[in-house]
């Protein structure tokens, strides 16, 4: 089917818009899953998207007559309209279906409803597959438009959620997707497709406009009715962004909410509840400047560091509702720097409820900053007597797809080294976590192992570690206080007397031991072999393996699944479930079709392209996930992990795709590109950890530039691989949708497998595995050339041959 340059340009614009809508919608449902189910269900967003895209590709492959080249425009417009309608319908069902079921079954109903999100991605998959495989080959331009559109959607949804609510965003995304179908049908003369897609686009745009106006004006509009099986009533304020939904509700007068009180509070106070993704919560306290009303703060074990040493300069990591700021004021700190990563929480404290909380941001000596703590401390000249980190766990999935929790990077050996460097002489790092002496000691042990490793890195001898760490407990809270300078005997005895008088239980101290595990850790004898010998994985988490919360080993999920489904480790069980589901999908969408095709094709002809396109899917996703996890903290904000890492990879991959023309390149040129790809991947893998440590104190703009420079070269060459594969195996035109589906389903597998491998083996090894898949792709390319050379010689020798010419080798 000949296609004019103008038509090709329109198709590039159409796939650009649809890809942008698809990725925007994927990020959007990540947020819905995290709020309405639990954060670990957000891991499924990428898997659902890839599964849907694969199903769309298989549909095109299975029905060649229906999706023939001459029907591309008609089918594209029809399926684009379906994507718009089903995406909105799935979102509305997700919001409303729980109202129709009994409360005990709400979670089950929500889980079932999520599978409805596969349907819109299937419709999008049909559209994208049609343009990539059913049009006359135009080199890498269409694939570049696909990647660039995805980059725009990724970046655009970040800013979109700053301006409007996610429900309005879903309506707008659907309207733009349908408009892409209308544009294609209009120029192709498809009357039915033009009417359908045009009507859908217009209706959704009108609804989106009205809903946006209602949401901005504060009037009643469609929103979250149920979340995690709980009705969302009594909301005073709600704000969404790309990595959390923040909600404020009234609590009224009552006993002060606290975490580990040594003595029950004997007073009442007016408070409001602030929750993140309908799960993690803190309080906003009414404060009129009278510190005498805050005496209950003395009894909370998270504030025990103030009894160890009276600090003048305090840094609070995770301001939340301002409770730790009030603690600093109550205990007489002269300067308090509050560091809050979430702009929605920052808005609550400094604007929406600033008067209720006493305008803490205007209080003398208090300054609040909206930033990621490690990044801020690394490039700030400030030094502190106390850095306090109290129960920082949002249980909110980041917009990057739930691949890494924001706060994981606070609990690593390198992070504590950063905090130690920010301390004045004698300064303290205080970290509080959940604790249960019978069922939940893993986090406590891991805090101690991190402290021991970080202190050793500062030069503390193993024999003196016990002189640098104190651990205190009340109820289900443990606070670990550590410092690079050893406690003198006199200082410790004075502090010990105050702590015991306050009613805090001392678990660890210079003269206090707890159990055999903590004794081994604090003696410096806990090496890798020792940690591997334990049932739980309590080895110190690092930036290469920043999964602090996950203490179960992967083998436990198969041997004793019931013992690890609770608490934090349930996220890993969901990830492993997705891996198994993805493997089953690979059997259905790759292995079974491959077996059927092998009955009529030589394995030497069929195997290389299937492995090649599957290898691209695995390699691309493993590299992407690894680099996103590595650079998220370096950039200073989880949104940058999405807006810089993913966008850079997609944009430069698109630029690399453009360099692959419609004519097959010579083998020498292809080999040069593959060698350059492998070289840049190896260089990026080796340089990223070195450069990020060296440049961690640079300004944000410089860190963004450095990240782009690390990402651009390998991404540029990775983008060439898919169009090079299309060029090499173009002679198998009917199989191209199958190859595209193999790429999609293995990307789905890699999205879940990459997280699981990073948890168990570290990010660096996951990155290395991604490089290995590209090596495999290079080998399959060589095998493909060899097979096609043999086929070309046979065709040349056959009399009156009418076979499709093989790709020339010269």
PDB file of N, CA, C and O in Angstrom, residues 215-259:
ATOM      1  N   UNK A 215     -14.156  20.615  39.812  1.00  0.00           N
ATOM      2  CA  UNK A 215     -13.080  20.271  40.743  1.00  0.00           C
ATOM      3  C   UNK A 215     -12.317  21.507  41.193  1.00  0.00           C
ATOM      4  O   UNK A 215     -12.004  21.664  42.379  1.00  0.00           O
ATOM      5  N   UNK A 216     -12.019  22.397  40.257  1.00  0.00           N
ATOM      6  CA  UNK A 216     -11.248  23.604  40.598  1.00  0.00           C
ATOM      7  C   UNK A 216     -12.053  24.530  41.498  1.00  0.00           C
ATOM      8  O   UNK A 216     -11.516  25.151  42.423  1.00  0.00           O
ATOM      9  N   UNK A 217     -13.367  24.608  41.252  1.00  0.00           N
ATOM     10  CA  UNK A 217     -14.219  25.493  42.046  1.00  0.00           C
ATOM     11  C   UNK A 217     -14.564  24.918  43.402  1.00  0.00           C
ATOM     12  O   UNK A 217     -15.153  25.605  44.245  1.00  0.00           O
ATOM     13  N   UNK A 218     -14.246  23.635  43.622  1.00  0.00           N
ATOM     14  CA  UNK A 218     -14.523  23.013  44.903  1.00  0.00           C
ATOM     15  C   UNK A 218     -15.915  22.440  45.030  1.00  0.00           C
ATOM     16  O   UNK A 218     -16.313  22.012  46.123  1.00  0.00           O
ATOM     17  N   UNK A 219     -16.666  22.376  43.936  1.00  0.00           N
ATOM     18  CA  UNK A 219     -18.003  21.806  43.970  1.00  0.00           C
ATOM     19  C   UNK A 219     -17.936  20.287  43.891  1.00  0.00           C
ATOM     20  O   UNK A 219     -16.888  19.704  43.599  1.00  0.00           O
ATOM     21  N   UNK A 220     -19.066  19.628  44.139  1.00  0.00           N
ATOM     22  CA  UNK A 220     -19.112  18.171  44.097  1.00  0.00           C
ATOM     23  C   UNK A 220     -18.736  17.658  42.715  1.00  0.00           C
ATOM     24  O   UNK A 220     -19.209  18.175  41.699  1.00  0.00           O
ATOM     25  N   UNK A 221     -17.895  16.635  42.695  1.00  0.00           N
ATOM     26  CA  UNK A 221     -17.468  16.045  41.436  1.00  0.00           C
ATOM     27  C   UNK A 221     -17.094  14.589  41.695  1.00  0.00           C
ATOM     28  O   UNK A 221     -17.001  14.140  42.837  1.00  0.00           O
ATOM     29  N   UNK A 222     -16.889  13.853  40.642  1.00  0.00           N
ATOM     30  CA  UNK A 222     -16.544  12.436  40.759  1.00  0.00           C
ATOM     31  C   UNK A 222     -15.147  12.289  41.363  1.00  0.00           C
ATOM     32  O   UNK A 222     -14.196  12.917  40.903  1.00  0.00           O
ATOM     33  N   UNK A 223     -15.046  11.487  42.383  1.00  0.00           N
ATOM     34  CA  UNK A 223     -13.761  11.285  43.037  1.00  0.00           C
ATOM     35  C   UNK A 223     -13.704   9.933  43.715  1.00  0.00           C
ATOM     36  O   UNK A 223     -14.554   9.068  43.488  1.00  0.00           O
ATOM     37  N   UNK A 224     -12.722   9.750  44.589  1.00  0.00           N
ATOM     38  CA  UNK A 224     -12.560   8.486  45.302  1.00  0.00           C
ATOM     39  C   UNK A 224     -13.631   8.376  46.376  1.00  0.00           C
ATOM     40  O   UNK A 224     -13.721   9.222  47.268  1.00  0.00           O
ATOM     41  N   UNK A 225     -14.462   7.352  46.296  1.00  0.00           N
ATOM     42  CA  UNK A 225     -15.522   7.127  47.267  1.00  0.00           C
ATOM     43  C   UNK A 225     -15.091   6.105  48.316  1.00  0.00           C
ATOM     44  O   UNK A 225     -15.365   6.267  49.497  1.00  0.00           O
ATOM     45  N   UNK A 226     -14.408   5.058  47.844  1.00  0.00           N
ATOM     46  CA  UNK A 226     -13.866   4.033  48.735  1.00  0.00           C
ATOM     47  C   UNK A 226     -12.371   3.909  48.484  1.00  0.00           C
ATOM     48  O   UNK A 226     -11.915   4.008  47.347  1.00  0.00           O
ATOM     49  N   UNK A 227     -11.609   3.675  49.527  1.00  0.00           N
ATOM     50  CA  UNK A 227     -10.183   3.410  49.374  1.00  0.00           C
ATOM     51  C   UNK A 227      -9.764   2.402  50.431  1.00  0.00           C
ATOM     52  O   UNK A 227     -10.019   2.605  51.622  1.00  0.00           O
ATOM     53  N   UNK A 228      -9.183   1.313  49.977  1.00  0.00           N
ATOM     54  CA  UNK A 228      -8.724   0.256  50.873  1.00  0.00           C
ATOM     55  C   UNK A 228      -9.856  -0.240  51.783  1.00  0.00           C
ATOM     56  O   UNK A 228      -9.658  -0.527  52.963  1.00  0.00           O
ATOM     57  N   UNK A 229     -11.050  -0.313  51.202  1.00  0.00           N
ATOM     58  CA  UNK A 229     -12.194  -0.828  51.932  1.00  0.00           C
ATOM     59  C   UNK A 229     -12.810   0.135  52.922  1.00  0.00           C
ATOM     60  O   UNK A 229     -13.680  -0.243  53.688  1.00  0.00           O
ATOM     61  N   UNK A 230     -12.394   1.405  52.912  1.00  0.00           N
ATOM     62  CA  UNK A 230     -12.892   2.394  53.868  1.00  0.00           C
ATOM     63  C   UNK A 230     -13.558   3.533  53.108  1.00  0.00           C
ATOM     64  O   UNK A 230     -12.974   4.072  52.159  1.00  0.00           O
ATOM     65  N   UNK A 231     -14.770   3.935  53.490  1.00  0.00           N
ATOM     66  CA  UNK A 231     -15.407   5.069  52.805  1.00  0.00           C
ATOM     67  C   UNK A 231     -14.632   6.353  53.054  1.00  0.00           C
ATOM     68  O   UNK A 231     -14.200   6.625  54.173  1.00  0.00           O
ATOM     69  N   UNK A 232     -14.460   7.145  52.008  1.00  0.00           N
ATOM     70  CA  UNK A 232     -13.676   8.374  52.100  1.00  0.00           C
ATOM     71  C   UNK A 232     -14.599   9.557  52.393  1.00  0.00           C
ATOM     72  O   UNK A 232     -14.929  10.354  51.510  1.00  0.00           O
ATOM     73  N   UNK A 233     -14.996   9.672  53.643  1.00  0.00           N
ATOM     74  CA  UNK A 233     -15.906  10.732  54.056  1.00  0.00           C
ATOM     75  C   UNK A 233     -15.185  11.713  54.964  1.00  0.00           C
ATOM     76  O   UNK A 233     -14.113  11.424  55.498  1.00  0.00           O
ATOM     77  N   UNK A 234     -15.786  12.865  55.131  1.00  0.00           N
ATOM     78  CA  UNK A 234     -15.246  13.870  56.038  1.00  0.00           C
ATOM     79  C   UNK A 234     -14.001  14.558  55.543  1.00  0.00           C
ATOM     80  O   UNK A 234     -13.226  15.102  56.334  1.00  0.00           O
ATOM     81  N   UNK A 235     -13.788  14.570  54.240  1.00  0.00           N
ATOM     82  CA  UNK A 235     -12.578  15.173  53.678  1.00  0.00           C
ATOM     83  C   UNK A 235     -12.652  16.698  53.734  1.00  0.00           C
ATOM     84  O   UNK A 235     -13.599  17.305  53.206  1.00  0.00           O
ATOM     85  N   UNK A 236     -11.676  17.315  54.369  1.00  0.00           N
ATOM     86  CA  UNK A 236     -11.578  18.770  54.404  1.00  0.00           C
ATOM     87  C   UNK A 236     -10.725  19.312  53.269  1.00  0.00           C
ATOM     88  O   UNK A 236     -10.945  20.428  52.788  1.00  0.00           O
ATOM     89  N   UNK A 237      -9.761  18.515  52.860  1.00  0.00           N
ATOM     90  CA  UNK A 237      -8.844  18.953  51.797  1.00  0.00           C
ATOM     91  C   UNK A 237      -8.275  17.713  51.118  1.00  0.00           C
ATOM     92  O   UNK A 237      -8.002  16.714  51.782  1.00  0.00           O
ATOM     93  N   UNK A 238      -8.104  17.796  49.812  1.00  0.00           N
ATOM     94  CA  UNK A 238      -7.530  16.689  49.050  1.00  0.00           C
ATOM     95  C   UNK A 238      -6.649  17.249  47.951  1.00  0.00           C
ATOM     96  O   UNK A 238      -7.023  18.199  47.264  1.00  0.00           O
ATOM     97  N   UNK A 239      -5.478  16.669  47.801  1.00  0.00           N
ATOM     98  CA  UNK A 239      -4.573  17.096  46.731  1.00  0.00           C
ATOM     99  C   UNK A 239      -3.854  15.878  46.174  1.00  0.00           C
ATOM    100  O   UNK A 239      -3.288  15.077  46.925  1.00  0.00           O
ATOM    101  N   UNK A 240      -3.888  15.744  44.852  1.00  0.00           N
ATOM    102  CA  UNK A 240      -3.175  14.665  44.159  1.00  0.00           C
ATOM    103  C   UNK A 240      -1.910  15.233  43.527  1.00  0.00           C
ATOM    104  O   UNK A 240      -1.868  16.386  43.097  1.00  0.00           O
ATOM    105  N   UNK A 241      -0.888  14.426  43.447  1.00  0.00           N
ATOM    106  CA  UNK A 241       0.244  14.709  42.570  1.00  0.00           C
ATOM    107  C   UNK A 241       0.762  13.383  42.040  1.00  0.00           C
ATOM    108  O   UNK A 241       0.119  12.352  42.202  1.00  0.00           O
ATOM    109  N   UNK A 242       1.904  13.393  41.400  1.00  0.00           N
ATOM    110  CA  UNK A 242       2.342  12.197  40.692  1.00  0.00           C
ATOM    111  C   UNK A 242       2.825  11.076  41.599  1.00  0.00           C
ATOM    112  O   UNK A 242       3.112   9.988  41.111  1.00  0.00           O
ATOM    113  N   UNK A 243       2.939  11.309  42.910  1.00  0.00           N
ATOM    114  CA  UNK A 243       3.384  10.203  43.741  1.00  0.00           C
ATOM    115  C   UNK A 243       2.635  10.091  45.061  1.00  0.00           C
ATOM    116  O   UNK A 243       3.020   9.285  45.918  1.00  0.00           O
ATOM    117  N   UNK A 244       1.552  10.821  45.242  1.00  0.00           N
ATOM    118  CA  UNK A 244       0.712  10.581  46.411  1.00  0.00           C
ATOM    119  C   UNK A 244      -0.585  11.363  46.292  1.00  0.00           C
ATOM    120  O   UNK A 244      -0.709  12.300  45.506  1.00  0.00           O
ATOM    121  N   UNK A 245      -1.544  10.934  47.090  1.00  0.00           N
ATOM    122  CA  UNK A 245      -2.770  11.691  47.285  1.00  0.00           C
ATOM    123  C   UNK A 245      -2.832  12.022  48.770  1.00  0.00           C
ATOM    124  O   UNK A 245      -2.778  11.143  49.623  1.00  0.00           O
ATOM    125  N   UNK A 246      -2.892  13.299  49.085  1.00  0.00           N
ATOM    126  CA  UNK A 246      -2.892  13.777  50.462  1.00  0.00           C
ATOM    127  C   UNK A 246      -4.305  14.228  50.815  1.00  0.00           C
ATOM    128  O   UNK A 246      -4.943  14.944  50.045  1.00  0.00           O
ATOM    129  N   UNK A 247      -4.777  13.791  51.979  1.00  0.00           N
ATOM    130  CA  UNK A 247      -6.132  14.135  52.424  1.00  0.00           C
ATOM    131  C   UNK A 247      -6.086  14.561  53.881  1.00  0.00           C
ATOM    132  O   UNK A 247      -5.348  13.983  54.688  1.00  0.00           O
ATOM    133  N   UNK A 248      -6.883  15.575  54.222  1.00  0.00           N
ATOM    134  CA  UNK A 248      -6.966  16.062  55.593  1.00  0.00           C
ATOM    135  C   UNK A 248      -8.398  15.912  56.087  1.00  0.00           C
ATOM    136  O   UNK A 248      -9.350  16.250  55.373  1.00  0.00           O
ATOM    137  N   UNK A 249      -8.550  15.385  57.318  1.00  0.00           N
ATOM    138  CA  UNK A 249      -9.864  15.215  57.951  1.00  0.00           C
ATOM    139  C   UNK A 249      -9.798  15.746  59.378  1.00  0.00           C
ATOM    140  O   UNK A 249      -8.733  15.777  59.989  1.00  0.00           O
ATOM    141  N   UNK A 250     -10.946  16.148  59.895  1.00  0.00           N
ATOM    142  CA  UNK A 250     -11.018  16.654  61.262  1.00  0.00           C
ATOM    143  C   UNK A 250     -11.033  15.508  62.260  1.00  0.00           C
ATOM    144  O   UNK A 250     -11.664  14.474  62.030  1.00  0.00           O
ATOM    145  N   UNK A 251     -10.338  15.688  63.373  1.00  0.00           N
ATOM    146  CA  UNK A 251     -10.374  14.739  64.483  1.00  0.00           C
ATOM    147  C   UNK A 251     -11.045  15.341  65.713  1.00  0.00           C
ATOM    148  O   UNK A 251     -11.638  14.634  66.517  1.00  0.00           O
ATOM    149  N   UNK A 252     -10.903  16.661  65.849  1.00  0.00           N
ATOM    150  CA  UNK A 252     -11.510  17.343  66.993  1.00  0.00           C
ATOM    151  C   UNK A 252     -10.670  17.213  68.249  1.00  0.00           C
ATOM    152  O   UNK A 252      -9.530  16.742  68.236  1.00  0.00           O
ATOM    153  N   UNK A 253     -11.253  17.640  69.372  1.00  0.00           N
ATOM    154  CA  UNK A 253     -10.572  17.574  70.659  1.00  0.00           C
ATOM    155  C   UNK A 253     -10.460  16.122  71.117  1.00  0.00           C
ATOM    156  O   UNK A 253     -11.412  15.351  71.031  1.00  0.00           O
ATOM    157  N   UNK A 254      -9.278  15.767  71.610  1.00  0.00           N
ATOM    158  CA  UNK A 254      -9.081  14.425  72.108  1.00  0.00           C
ATOM    159  C   UNK A 254      -7.671  14.238  72.602  1.00  0.00           C
ATOM    160  O   UNK A 254      -6.841  15.158  72.546  1.00  0.00           O
ATOM    161  N   UNK A 255      -7.358  13.048  73.105  1.00  0.00           N
ATOM    162  CA  UNK A 255      -5.982  12.779  73.551  1.00  0.00           C
ATOM    163  C   UNK A 255      -5.005  12.951  72.398  1.00  0.00           C
ATOM    164  O   UNK A 255      -5.304  12.577  71.262  1.00  0.00           O
ATOM    165  N   UNK A 256      -3.855  13.513  72.653  1.00  0.00           N
ATOM    166  CA  UNK A 256      -2.868  13.695  71.582  1.00  0.00           C
ATOM    167  C   UNK A 256      -2.463  12.360  70.961  1.00  0.00           C
ATOM    168  O   UNK A 256      -2.171  11.395  71.675  1.00  0.00           O
ATOM    169  N   UNK A 257      -2.476  12.312  69.646  1.00  0.00           N
ATOM    170  CA  UNK A 257      -2.047  11.093  68.947  1.00  0.00           C
ATOM    171  C   UNK A 257      -0.530  11.019  68.986  1.00  0.00           C
ATOM    172  O   UNK A 257       0.165  11.987  68.665  1.00  0.00           O
ATOM    173  N   UNK A 258      -0.015   9.884  69.384  1.00  0.00           N
ATOM    174  CA  UNK A 258       1.430   9.683  69.435  1.00  0.00           C
ATOM    175  C   UNK A 258       1.772   8.270  69.058  1.00  0.00           C
ATOM    176  O   UNK A 258       0.899   7.452  68.751  1.00  0.00           O
ATOM    177  N   UNK A 259       3.049   7.940  69.077  1.00  0.00           N
ATOM    178  CA  UNK A 259       3.497   6.653  68.554  1.00  0.00           C
ATOM    179  C   UNK A 259       4.026   5.734  69.644  1.00  0.00           C
ATOM    180  O   UNK A 259       3.783   4.536  69.612  1.00  0.00           O
TER     181      UNK A 259
END
